[in-house]
PDB file of N, CA and C in Angstrom:
ATOM      1  N   MET A   1       3.837 -18.185  -8.899  1.00  0.00           N
ATOM      2  CA  MET A   1       4.243 -16.962  -8.240  1.00  0.00           C
ATOM      3  C   MET A   1       5.761 -16.815  -8.323  1.00  0.00           C
ATOM      4  N   SER A   2       6.187 -15.594  -8.311  1.00  0.00           N
ATOM      5  CA  SER A   2       7.603 -15.297  -8.473  1.00  0.00           C
ATOM      6  C   SER A   2       8.250 -14.953  -7.138  1.00  0.00           C
ATOM      7  N   ASP A   3       9.557 -15.160  -7.069  1.00  0.00           N
ATOM      8  CA  ASP A   3      10.314 -14.743  -5.892  1.00  0.00           C
ATOM      9  C   ASP A   3      10.897 -13.346  -6.066  1.00  0.00           C
ATOM     10  N   ILE A   4      10.469 -12.644  -7.090  1.00  0.00           N
ATOM     11  CA  ILE A   4      10.936 -11.287  -7.338  1.00  0.00           C
ATOM     12  C   ILE A   4      10.172 -10.332  -6.426  1.00  0.00           C
ATOM     13  N   ALA A   5      10.886  -9.389  -5.828  1.00  0.00           N
ATOM     14  CA  ALA A   5      10.249  -8.409  -4.945  1.00  0.00           C
ATOM     15  C   ALA A   5       9.237  -7.568  -5.716  1.00  0.00           C
ATOM     16  N   VAL A   6       8.231  -7.097  -5.000  1.00  0.00           N
ATOM     17  CA  VAL A   6       7.218  -6.227  -5.588  1.00  0.00           C
ATOM     18  C   VAL A   6       7.101  -4.962  -4.742  1.00  0.00           C
ATOM     19  N   THR A   7       6.715  -3.891  -5.404  1.00  0.00           N
ATOM     20  CA  THR A   7       6.437  -2.634  -4.724  1.00  0.00           C
ATOM     21  C   THR A   7       4.957  -2.334  -4.869  1.00  0.00           C
ATOM     22  N   MET A   8       4.341  -1.930  -3.775  1.00  0.00           N
ATOM     23  CA  MET A   8       2.935  -1.549  -3.772  1.00  0.00           C
ATOM     24  C   MET A   8       2.856  -0.027  -3.784  1.00  0.00           C
ATOM     25  N   ILE A   9       1.953   0.484  -4.606  1.00  0.00           N
ATOM     26  CA  ILE A   9       1.712   1.921  -4.683  1.00  0.00           C
ATOM     27  C   ILE A   9       0.240   2.146  -4.381  1.00  0.00           C
ATOM     28  N   ALA A  10      -0.026   2.835  -3.291  1.00  0.00           N
ATOM     29  CA  ALA A  10      -1.400   3.164  -2.919  1.00  0.00           C
ATOM     30  C   ALA A  10      -1.600   4.658  -3.089  1.00  0.00           C
ATOM     31  N   ASN A  11      -2.775   5.026  -3.570  1.00  0.00           N
ATOM     32  CA  ASN A  11      -3.160   6.430  -3.696  1.00  0.00           C
ATOM     33  C   ASN A  11      -4.523   6.572  -3.041  1.00  0.00           C
ATOM     34  N   LEU A  12      -4.587   7.380  -1.996  1.00  0.00           N
ATOM     35  CA  LEU A  12      -5.853   7.554  -1.293  1.00  0.00           C
ATOM     36  C   LEU A  12      -6.021   8.986  -0.821  1.00  0.00           C
ATOM     37  N   VAL A  13      -7.263   9.339  -0.561  1.00  0.00           N
ATOM     38  CA  VAL A  13      -7.605  10.647  -0.026  1.00  0.00           C
ATOM     39  C   VAL A  13      -8.209  10.417   1.351  1.00  0.00           C
ATOM     40  N   VAL A  14      -7.594  10.987   2.371  1.00  0.00           N
ATOM     41  CA  VAL A  14      -8.081  10.838   3.745  1.00  0.00           C
ATOM     42  C   VAL A  14      -9.219  11.827   3.967  1.00  0.00           C
ATOM     43  N   ASN A  15     -10.386  11.298   4.366  1.00  0.00           N
ATOM     44  CA  ASN A  15     -11.517  12.178   4.648  1.00  0.00           C
ATOM     45  C   ASN A  15     -12.033  12.033   6.081  1.00  0.00           C
ATOM     46  N   ASN A  16     -11.469  11.085   6.836  1.00  0.00           N
ATOM     47  CA  ASN A  16     -11.816  10.910   8.249  1.00  0.00           C
ATOM     48  C   ASN A  16     -10.531  10.491   8.962  1.00  0.00           C
ATOM     49  N   ALA A  17      -9.831  11.472   9.514  1.00  0.00           N
ATOM     50  CA  ALA A  17      -8.507  11.223  10.093  1.00  0.00           C
ATOM     51  C   ALA A  17      -8.556  10.252  11.266  1.00  0.00           C
ATOM     52  N   ASP A  18      -9.607  10.285  12.072  1.00  0.00           N
ATOM     53  CA  ASP A  18      -9.700   9.381  13.224  1.00  0.00           C
ATOM     54  C   ASP A  18      -9.786   7.924  12.782  1.00  0.00           C
ATOM     55  N   GLU A  19     -10.606   7.640  11.784  1.00  0.00           N
ATOM     56  CA  GLU A  19     -10.712   6.265  11.272  1.00  0.00           C
ATOM     57  C   GLU A  19      -9.408   5.840  10.612  1.00  0.00           C
ATOM     58  N   TYR A  20      -8.796   6.750   9.867  1.00  0.00           N
ATOM     59  CA  TYR A  20      -7.550   6.407   9.190  1.00  0.00           C
ATOM     60  C   TYR A  20      -6.432   6.131  10.195  1.00  0.00           C
ATOM     61  N   ARG A  21      -6.399   6.857  11.315  1.00  0.00           N
ATOM     62  CA  ARG A  21      -5.388   6.597  12.350  1.00  0.00           C
ATOM     63  C   ARG A  21      -5.530   5.186  12.918  1.00  0.00           C
ATOM     64  N   LYS A  22      -6.754   4.719  13.074  1.00  0.00           N
ATOM     65  CA  LYS A  22      -6.970   3.341  13.546  1.00  0.00           C
ATOM     66  C   LYS A  22      -6.347   2.358  12.554  1.00  0.00           C
ATOM     67  N   TYR A  23      -6.519   2.637  11.276  1.00  0.00           N
ATOM     68  CA  TYR A  23      -5.929   1.796  10.230  1.00  0.00           C
ATOM     69  C   TYR A  23      -4.405   1.850  10.295  1.00  0.00           C
ATOM     70  N   GLU A  24      -3.855   3.051  10.397  1.00  0.00           N
ATOM     71  CA  GLU A  24      -2.395   3.199  10.441  1.00  0.00           C
ATOM     72  C   GLU A  24      -1.781   2.427  11.606  1.00  0.00           C
ATOM     73  N   LYS A  25      -2.409   2.492  12.771  1.00  0.00           N
ATOM     74  CA  LYS A  25      -1.861   1.818  13.963  1.00  0.00           C
ATOM     75  C   LYS A  25      -1.764   0.309  13.767  1.00  0.00           C
ATOM     76  N   GLY A  26      -2.713  -0.282  13.069  1.00  0.00           N
ATOM     77  CA  GLY A  26      -2.704  -1.721  12.861  1.00  0.00           C
ATOM     78  C   GLY A  26      -1.972  -2.178  11.611  1.00  0.00           C
ATOM     79  N   PHE A  27      -1.683  -1.245  10.706  1.00  0.00           N
ATOM     80  CA  PHE A  27      -1.103  -1.588   9.408  1.00  0.00           C
ATOM     81  C   PHE A  27       0.289  -2.193   9.519  1.00  0.00           C
ATOM     82  N   PHE A  28       1.155  -1.577  10.306  1.00  0.00           N
ATOM     83  CA  PHE A  28       2.565  -1.974  10.323  1.00  0.00           C
ATOM     84  C   PHE A  28       2.807  -3.383  10.856  1.00  0.00           C
ATOM     85  N   PRO A  29       2.152  -3.826  11.929  1.00  0.00           N
ATOM     86  CA  PRO A  29       2.364  -5.214  12.372  1.00  0.00           C
ATOM     87  C   PRO A  29       1.948  -6.248  11.317  1.00  0.00           C
ATOM     88  N   ILE A  30       0.859  -5.976  10.613  1.00  0.00           N
ATOM     89  CA  ILE A  30       0.405  -6.926   9.586  1.00  0.00           C
ATOM     90  C   ILE A  30       1.347  -6.887   8.385  1.00  0.00           C
ATOM     91  N   LEU A  31       1.824  -5.714   8.028  1.00  0.00           N
ATOM     92  CA  LEU A  31       2.803  -5.586   6.944  1.00  0.00           C
ATOM     93  C   LEU A  31       4.040  -6.418   7.260  1.00  0.00           C
ATOM     94  N   LYS A  32       4.573  -6.264   8.473  1.00  0.00           N
ATOM     95  CA  LYS A  32       5.786  -6.998   8.877  1.00  0.00           C
ATOM     96  C   LYS A  32       5.540  -8.500   8.939  1.00  0.00           C
ATOM     97  N   LYS A  33       4.352  -8.903   9.353  1.00  0.00           N
ATOM     98  CA  LYS A  33       4.001 -10.322   9.432  1.00  0.00           C
ATOM     99  C   LYS A  33       4.194 -11.019   8.083  1.00  0.00           C
ATOM    100  N   HIS A  34       4.018 -10.272   6.995  1.00  0.00           N
ATOM    101  CA  HIS A  34       4.139 -10.840   5.644  1.00  0.00           C
ATOM    102  C   HIS A  34       5.458 -10.456   4.972  1.00  0.00           C
ATOM    103  N   GLY A  35       6.420  -9.987   5.759  1.00  0.00           N
ATOM    104  CA  GLY A  35       7.732  -9.644   5.209  1.00  0.00           C
ATOM    105  C   GLY A  35       7.773  -8.315   4.501  1.00  0.00           C
ATOM    106  N   GLY A  36       6.734  -7.512   4.674  1.00  0.00           N
ATOM    107  CA  GLY A  36       6.667  -6.227   4.000  1.00  0.00           C
ATOM    108  C   GLY A  36       7.513  -5.167   4.672  1.00  0.00           C
ATOM    109  N   GLU A  37       7.890  -4.172   3.880  1.00  0.00           N
ATOM    110  CA  GLU A  37       8.666  -3.036   4.375  1.00  0.00           C
ATOM    111  C   GLU A  37       8.032  -1.746   3.885  1.00  0.00           C
ATOM    112  N   PHE A  38       7.877  -0.806   4.795  1.00  0.00           N
ATOM    113  CA  PHE A  38       7.362   0.517   4.449  1.00  0.00           C
ATOM    114  C   PHE A  38       8.483   1.314   3.794  1.00  0.00           C
ATOM    115  N   ILE A  39       8.190   1.978   2.685  1.00  0.00           N
ATOM    116  CA  ILE A  39       9.197   2.770   1.983  1.00  0.00           C
ATOM    117  C   ILE A  39       8.997   4.259   2.259  1.00  0.00           C
ATOM    118  N   SER A  40       7.819   4.787   1.932  1.00  0.00           N
ATOM    119  CA  SER A  40       7.596   6.220   2.099  1.00  0.00           C
ATOM    120  C   SER A  40       6.131   6.557   1.872  1.00  0.00           C
ATOM    121  N   TYR A  41       5.779   7.783   2.229  1.00  0.00           N
ATOM    122  CA  TYR A  41       4.488   8.331   1.840  1.00  0.00           C
ATOM    123  C   TYR A  41       4.673   9.813   1.545  1.00  0.00           C
ATOM    124  N   ASP A  42       3.735  10.378   0.794  1.00  0.00           N
ATOM    125  CA  ASP A  42       3.813  11.793   0.447  1.00  0.00           C
ATOM    126  C   ASP A  42       2.399  12.332   0.294  1.00  0.00           C
ATOM    127  N   ASP A  43       2.113  13.424   0.979  1.00  0.00           N
ATOM    128  CA  ASP A  43       0.810  14.081   0.850  1.00  0.00           C
ATOM    129  C   ASP A  43       0.823  15.191  -0.193  1.00  0.00           C
ATOM    130  N   ASN A  44       1.984  15.468  -0.760  1.00  0.00           N
ATOM    131  CA  ASN A  44       2.109  16.561  -1.733  1.00  0.00           C
ATOM    132  C   ASN A  44       3.011  16.153  -2.888  1.00  0.00           C
ATOM    133  N   SER A  45       2.707  15.027  -3.530  1.00  0.00           N
ATOM    134  CA  SER A  45       3.558  14.575  -4.632  1.00  0.00           C
ATOM    135  C   SER A  45       3.450  15.546  -5.810  1.00  0.00           C
ATOM    136  N   LEU A  46       4.493  15.600  -6.588  1.00  0.00           N
ATOM    137  CA  LEU A  46       4.562  16.499  -7.734  1.00  0.00           C
ATOM    138  C   LEU A  46       4.268  15.711  -9.004  1.00  0.00           C
ATOM    139  N   HIS A  47       3.190  16.070  -9.686  1.00  0.00           N
ATOM    140  CA  HIS A  47       2.802  15.422 -10.937  1.00  0.00           C
ATOM    141  C   HIS A  47       3.538  16.118 -12.079  1.00  0.00           C
ATOM    142  N   LEU A  48       4.353  15.364 -12.802  1.00  0.00           N
ATOM    143  CA  LEU A  48       5.172  15.957 -13.856  1.00  0.00           C
ATOM    144  C   LEU A  48       4.595  15.786 -15.256  1.00  0.00           C
ATOM    145  N   GLU A  49       3.894  14.688 -15.498  1.00  0.00           N
ATOM    146  CA  GLU A  49       3.383  14.423 -16.840  1.00  0.00           C
ATOM    147  C   GLU A  49       2.164  13.536 -16.766  1.00  0.00           C
ATOM    148  N   GLY A  50       1.391  13.528 -17.843  1.00  0.00           N
ATOM    149  CA  GLY A  50       0.248  12.633 -17.943  1.00  0.00           C
ATOM    150  C   GLY A  50      -1.068  13.351 -17.696  1.00  0.00           C
ATOM    151  N   GLU A  51      -2.145  12.609 -17.885  1.00  0.00           N
ATOM    152  CA  GLU A  51      -3.478  13.197 -17.851  1.00  0.00           C
ATOM    153  C   GLU A  51      -4.092  13.299 -16.463  1.00  0.00           C
ATOM    154  N   SER A  52      -3.757  12.394 -15.569  1.00  0.00           N
ATOM    155  CA  SER A  52      -4.463  12.327 -14.292  1.00  0.00           C
ATOM    156  C   SER A  52      -3.511  12.489 -13.119  1.00  0.00           C
ATOM    157  N   PRO A  53      -3.337  13.715 -12.631  1.00  0.00           N
ATOM    158  CA  PRO A  53      -2.477  13.852 -11.457  1.00  0.00           C
ATOM    159  C   PRO A  53      -3.078  13.107 -10.272  1.00  0.00           C
ATOM    160  N   LEU A  54      -2.224  12.471  -9.498  1.00  0.00           N
ATOM    161  CA  LEU A  54      -2.677  11.750  -8.321  1.00  0.00           C
ATOM    162  C   LEU A  54      -3.104  12.757  -7.266  1.00  0.00           C
ATOM    163  N   GLN A  55      -4.158  12.411  -6.543  1.00  0.00           N
ATOM    164  CA  GLN A  55      -4.661  13.287  -5.491  1.00  0.00           C
ATOM    165  C   GLN A  55      -4.431  12.635  -4.145  1.00  0.00           C
ATOM    166  N   GLY A  56      -4.240  13.442  -3.125  1.00  0.00           N
ATOM    167  CA  GLY A  56      -4.144  12.908  -1.779  1.00  0.00           C
ATOM    168  C   GLY A  56      -2.786  12.310  -1.474  1.00  0.00           C
ATOM    169  N   ARG A  57      -2.816  11.228  -0.724  1.00  0.00           N
ATOM    170  CA  ARG A  57      -1.602  10.585  -0.209  1.00  0.00           C
ATOM    171  C   ARG A  57      -1.153   9.455  -1.138  1.00  0.00           C
ATOM    172  N   ILE A  58       0.152   9.416  -1.388  1.00  0.00           N
ATOM    173  CA  ILE A  58       0.776   8.314  -2.115  1.00  0.00           C
ATOM    174  C   ILE A  58       1.588   7.537  -1.086  1.00  0.00           C
ATOM    175  N   ILE A  59       1.427   6.216  -1.066  1.00  0.00           N
ATOM    176  CA  ILE A  59       2.119   5.363  -0.100  1.00  0.00           C
ATOM    177  C   ILE A  59       2.862   4.277  -0.862  1.00  0.00           C
ATOM    178  N   LEU A  60       4.127   4.062  -0.508  1.00  0.00           N
ATOM    179  CA  LEU A  60       4.950   3.028  -1.129  1.00  0.00           C
ATOM    180  C   LEU A  60       5.400   2.037  -0.067  1.00  0.00           C
ATOM    181  N   PHE A  61       5.203   0.754  -0.350  1.00  0.00           N
ATOM    182  CA  PHE A  61       5.715  -0.301   0.516  1.00  0.00           C
ATOM    183  C   PHE A  61       6.016  -1.506  -0.344  1.00  0.00           C
ATOM    184  N   SER A  62       6.819  -2.431   0.181  1.00  0.00           N
ATOM    185  CA  SER A  62       7.272  -3.542  -0.653  1.00  0.00           C
ATOM    186  C   SER A  62       7.134  -4.873   0.072  1.00  0.00           C
ATOM    187  N   PHE A  63       7.179  -5.923  -0.726  1.00  0.00           N
ATOM    188  CA  PHE A  63       7.164  -7.301  -0.235  1.00  0.00           C
ATOM    189  C   PHE A  63       8.241  -8.086  -0.972  1.00  0.00           C
ATOM    190  N   PRO A  64       8.721  -9.166  -0.373  1.00  0.00           N
ATOM    191  CA  PRO A  64       9.766  -9.956  -1.022  1.00  0.00           C
ATOM    192  C   PRO A  64       9.281 -10.712  -2.258  1.00  0.00           C
ATOM    193  N   SER A  65       7.959 -10.840  -2.415  1.00  0.00           N
ATOM    194  CA  SER A  65       7.411 -11.565  -3.567  1.00  0.00           C
ATOM    195  C   SER A  65       5.953 -11.181  -3.770  1.00  0.00           C
ATOM    196  N   ALA A  66       5.441 -11.482  -4.955  1.00  0.00           N
ATOM    197  CA  ALA A  66       4.028 -11.250  -5.236  1.00  0.00           C
ATOM    198  C   ALA A  66       3.151 -12.111  -4.335  1.00  0.00           C
ATOM    199  N   SER A  67       3.583 -13.332  -4.065  1.00  0.00           N
ATOM    200  CA  SER A  67       2.773 -14.203  -3.203  1.00  0.00           C
ATOM    201  C   SER A  67       2.691 -13.647  -1.783  1.00  0.00           C
ATOM    202  N   ALA A  68       3.765 -13.030  -1.287  1.00  0.00           N
ATOM    203  CA  ALA A  68       3.724 -12.402   0.040  1.00  0.00           C
ATOM    204  C   ALA A  68       2.758 -11.217   0.036  1.00  0.00           C
ATOM    205  N   ALA A  69       2.771 -10.427  -1.031  1.00  0.00           N
ATOM    206  CA  ALA A  69       1.859  -9.284  -1.140  1.00  0.00           C
ATOM    207  C   ALA A  69       0.411  -9.752  -1.188  1.00  0.00           C
ATOM    208  N   GLN A  70       0.154 -10.797  -1.947  1.00  0.00           N
ATOM    209  CA  GLN A  70      -1.211 -11.306  -2.048  1.00  0.00           C
ATOM    210  C   GLN A  70      -1.674 -11.932  -0.741  1.00  0.00           C
ATOM    211  N   ALA A  71      -0.761 -12.571  -0.018  1.00  0.00           N
ATOM    212  CA  ALA A  71      -1.101 -13.130   1.294  1.00  0.00           C
ATOM    213  C   ALA A  71      -1.420 -12.008   2.281  1.00  0.00           C
ATOM    214  N   TRP A  72      -0.662 -10.917   2.226  1.00  0.00           N
ATOM    215  CA  TRP A  72      -0.949  -9.748   3.073  1.00  0.00           C
ATOM    216  C   TRP A  72      -2.353  -9.227   2.792  1.00  0.00           C
ATOM    217  N   TYR A  73      -2.667  -9.032   1.513  1.00  0.00           N
ATOM    218  CA  TYR A  73      -3.967  -8.462   1.156  1.00  0.00           C
ATOM    219  C   TYR A  73      -5.119  -9.386   1.552  1.00  0.00           C
ATOM    220  N   ALA A  74      -4.918 -10.690   1.427  1.00  0.00           N
ATOM    221  CA  ALA A  74      -5.970 -11.660   1.747  1.00  0.00           C
ATOM    222  C   ALA A  74      -6.044 -11.996   3.236  1.00  0.00           C
ATOM    223  N   ASP A  75      -5.073 -11.577   4.018  1.00  0.00           N
ATOM    224  CA  ASP A  75      -5.028 -11.884   5.450  1.00  0.00           C
ATOM    225  C   ASP A  75      -6.315 -11.393   6.123  1.00  0.00           C
ATOM    226  N   PRO A  76      -7.028 -12.274   6.830  1.00  0.00           N
ATOM    227  CA  PRO A  76      -8.261 -11.852   7.503  1.00  0.00           C
ATOM    228  C   PRO A  76      -8.042 -10.687   8.477  1.00  0.00           C
ATOM    229  N   ASP A  77      -6.890 -10.644   9.125  1.00  0.00           N
ATOM    230  CA  ASP A  77      -6.597  -9.520  10.025  1.00  0.00           C
ATOM    231  C   ASP A  77      -6.499  -8.211   9.241  1.00  0.00           C
ATOM    232  N   TYR A  78      -5.865  -8.268   8.061  1.00  0.00           N
ATOM    233  CA  TYR A  78      -5.773  -7.061   7.245  1.00  0.00           C
ATOM    234  C   TYR A  78      -7.146  -6.662   6.717  1.00  0.00           C
ATOM    235  N   GLN A  79      -7.908  -7.619   6.250  1.00  0.00           N
ATOM    236  CA  GLN A  79      -9.228  -7.290   5.718  1.00  0.00           C
ATOM    237  C   GLN A  79     -10.114  -6.661   6.790  1.00  0.00           C
ATOM    238  N   ALA A  80     -10.033  -7.169   8.022  1.00  0.00           N
ATOM    239  CA  ALA A  80     -10.802  -6.564   9.119  1.00  0.00           C
ATOM    240  C   ALA A  80     -10.306  -5.142   9.381  1.00  0.00           C
ATOM    241  N   LEU A  81      -8.996  -4.963   9.425  1.00  0.00           N
ATOM    242  CA  LEU A  81      -8.416  -3.644   9.663  1.00  0.00           C
ATOM    243  C   LEU A  81      -8.763  -2.675   8.542  1.00  0.00           C
ATOM    244  N   SER A  82      -8.806  -3.153   7.319  1.00  0.00           N
ATOM    245  CA  SER A  82      -9.027  -2.272   6.171  1.00  0.00           C
ATOM    246  C   SER A  82     -10.400  -1.613   6.192  1.00  0.00           C
ATOM    247  N   GLN A  83     -11.306  -2.111   7.025  1.00  0.00           N
ATOM    248  CA  GLN A  83     -12.607  -1.449   7.155  1.00  0.00           C
ATOM    249  C   GLN A  83     -12.422  -0.009   7.643  1.00  0.00           C
ATOM    250  N   HIS A  84     -11.431   0.221   8.499  1.00  0.00           N
ATOM    251  CA  HIS A  84     -11.153   1.591   8.953  1.00  0.00           C
ATOM    252  C   HIS A  84     -10.654   2.452   7.796  1.00  0.00           C
ATOM    253  N   ARG A  85      -9.835   1.871   6.916  1.00  0.00           N
ATOM    254  CA  ARG A  85      -9.382   2.622   5.738  1.00  0.00           C
ATOM    255  C   ARG A  85     -10.550   2.921   4.817  1.00  0.00           C
ATOM    256  N   ARG A  86     -11.422   1.960   4.649  1.00  0.00           N
ATOM    257  CA  ARG A  86     -12.558   2.159   3.753  1.00  0.00           C
ATOM    258  C   ARG A  86     -13.488   3.256   4.261  1.00  0.00           C
ATOM    259  N   VAL A  87     -13.638   3.352   5.581  1.00  0.00           N
ATOM    260  CA  VAL A  87     -14.467   4.406   6.167  1.00  0.00           C
ATOM    261  C   VAL A  87     -13.728   5.744   6.148  1.00  0.00           C
ATOM    262  N   GLY A  88     -12.421   5.721   6.384  1.00  0.00           N
ATOM    263  CA  GLY A  88     -11.658   6.949   6.567  1.00  0.00           C
ATOM    264  C   GLY A  88     -11.045   7.547   5.324  1.00  0.00           C
ATOM    265  N   THR A  89     -11.105   6.822   4.197  1.00  0.00           N
ATOM    266  CA  THR A  89     -10.469   7.324   2.976  1.00  0.00           C
ATOM    267  C   THR A  89     -11.289   6.962   1.747  1.00  0.00           C
ATOM    268  N   VAL A  90     -10.914   7.584   0.656  1.00  0.00           N
ATOM    269  CA  VAL A  90     -11.336   7.141  -0.667  1.00  0.00           C
ATOM    270  C   VAL A  90     -10.080   6.572  -1.308  1.00  0.00           C
ATOM    271  N   LEU A  91     -10.079   5.271  -1.565  1.00  0.00           N
ATOM    272  CA  LEU A  91      -8.928   4.631  -2.197  1.00  0.00           C
ATOM    273  C   LEU A  91      -9.033   4.836  -3.699  1.00  0.00           C
ATOM    274  N   LYS A  92      -8.078   5.575  -4.245  1.00  0.00           N
ATOM    275  CA  LYS A  92      -8.048   5.815  -5.690  1.00  0.00           C
ATOM    276  C   LYS A  92      -7.464   4.616  -6.423  1.00  0.00           C
ATOM    277  N   SER A  93      -6.403   4.033  -5.852  1.00  0.00           N
ATOM    278  CA  SER A  93      -5.805   2.852  -6.471  1.00  0.00           C
ATOM    279  C   SER A  93      -4.862   2.168  -5.495  1.00  0.00           C
ATOM    280  N   LEU A  94      -4.689   0.876  -5.708  1.00  0.00           N
ATOM    281  CA  LEU A  94      -3.673   0.070  -5.028  1.00  0.00           C
ATOM    282  C   LEU A  94      -3.070  -0.806  -6.110  1.00  0.00           C
ATOM    283  N   THR A  95      -1.803  -0.577  -6.432  1.00  0.00           N
ATOM    284  CA  THR A  95      -1.154  -1.225  -7.564  1.00  0.00           C
ATOM    285  C   THR A  95       0.075  -1.993  -7.101  1.00  0.00           C
ATOM    286  N   MET A  96       0.244  -3.201  -7.627  1.00  0.00           N
ATOM    287  CA  MET A  96       1.429  -4.005  -7.348  1.00  0.00           C
ATOM    288  C   MET A  96       2.330  -3.963  -8.581  1.00  0.00           C
ATOM    289  N   VAL A  97       3.581  -3.540  -8.383  1.00  0.00           N
ATOM    290  CA  VAL A  97       4.553  -3.427  -9.472  1.00  0.00           C
ATOM    291  C   VAL A  97       5.647  -4.454  -9.242  1.00  0.00           C
ATOM    292  N   ASN A  98       5.860  -5.334 -10.216  1.00  0.00           N
ATOM    293  CA  ASN A  98       6.905  -6.348 -10.102  1.00  0.00           C
ATOM    294  C   ASN A  98       8.288  -5.724 -10.228  1.00  0.00           C
ATOM    295  N   GLY A  99       9.203  -6.195  -9.406  1.00  0.00           N
ATOM    296  CA  GLY A  99      10.593  -5.767  -9.500  1.00  0.00           C
ATOM    297  C   GLY A  99      11.274  -6.442 -10.683  1.00  0.00           C
ATOM    298  N   LEU A 100      12.487  -6.041 -10.941  1.00  0.00           N
ATOM    299  CA  LEU A 100      13.268  -6.653 -12.015  1.00  0.00           C
ATOM    300  C   LEU A 100      13.910  -7.942 -11.521  1.00  0.00           C
ATOM    301  N   PRO A 101      14.015  -8.933 -12.395  1.00  0.00           N
ATOM    302  CA  PRO A 101      14.702 -10.163 -11.991  1.00  0.00           C
ATOM    303  C   PRO A 101      16.189  -9.894 -11.803  1.00  0.00           C
ATOM    304  N   PRO A 102      16.855 -10.728 -11.020  1.00  0.00           N
ATOM    305  CA  PRO A 102      18.297 -10.540 -10.833  1.00  0.00           C
ATOM    306  C   PRO A 102      19.031 -10.638 -12.171  1.00  0.00           C
ATOM    307  N   ARG A 103      20.054  -9.822 -12.331  1.00  0.00           N
ATOM    308  CA  ARG A 103      20.875  -9.871 -13.548  1.00  0.00           C
ATOM    309  C   ARG A 103      22.040 -10.805 -13.312  1.00  0.00           C
ATOM    310  N   ASN A 104      22.373 -11.553 -14.323  1.00  0.00           N
ATOM    311  CA  ASN A 104      23.510 -12.483 -14.217  1.00  0.00           C
ATOM    312  C   ASN A 104      24.789 -11.835 -14.657  1.00  0.00           C
TER     313      ASN A 104
END
């Protein structure tokens, strides 16, 4: 595993706001527990190029390393909480993007 920071990109469509709110309320403490930081979200992103415009909400958050991101995802508390997301949304994708290594 690398010590390079990673950015997570989630794309989901909310179809049950009450269930998704339960997920949102629990998301931030678990994110912070693993050193994660929330960056932004957008419900109306602008698709400029390519074949498949993203639908719904785009969410960006980061972790100090890939191992921290994987620990967050595997955390039993997160997996239990994610049941609300699974009921309240259609997850189109969750992608981990590696940051650039430090330049000398």
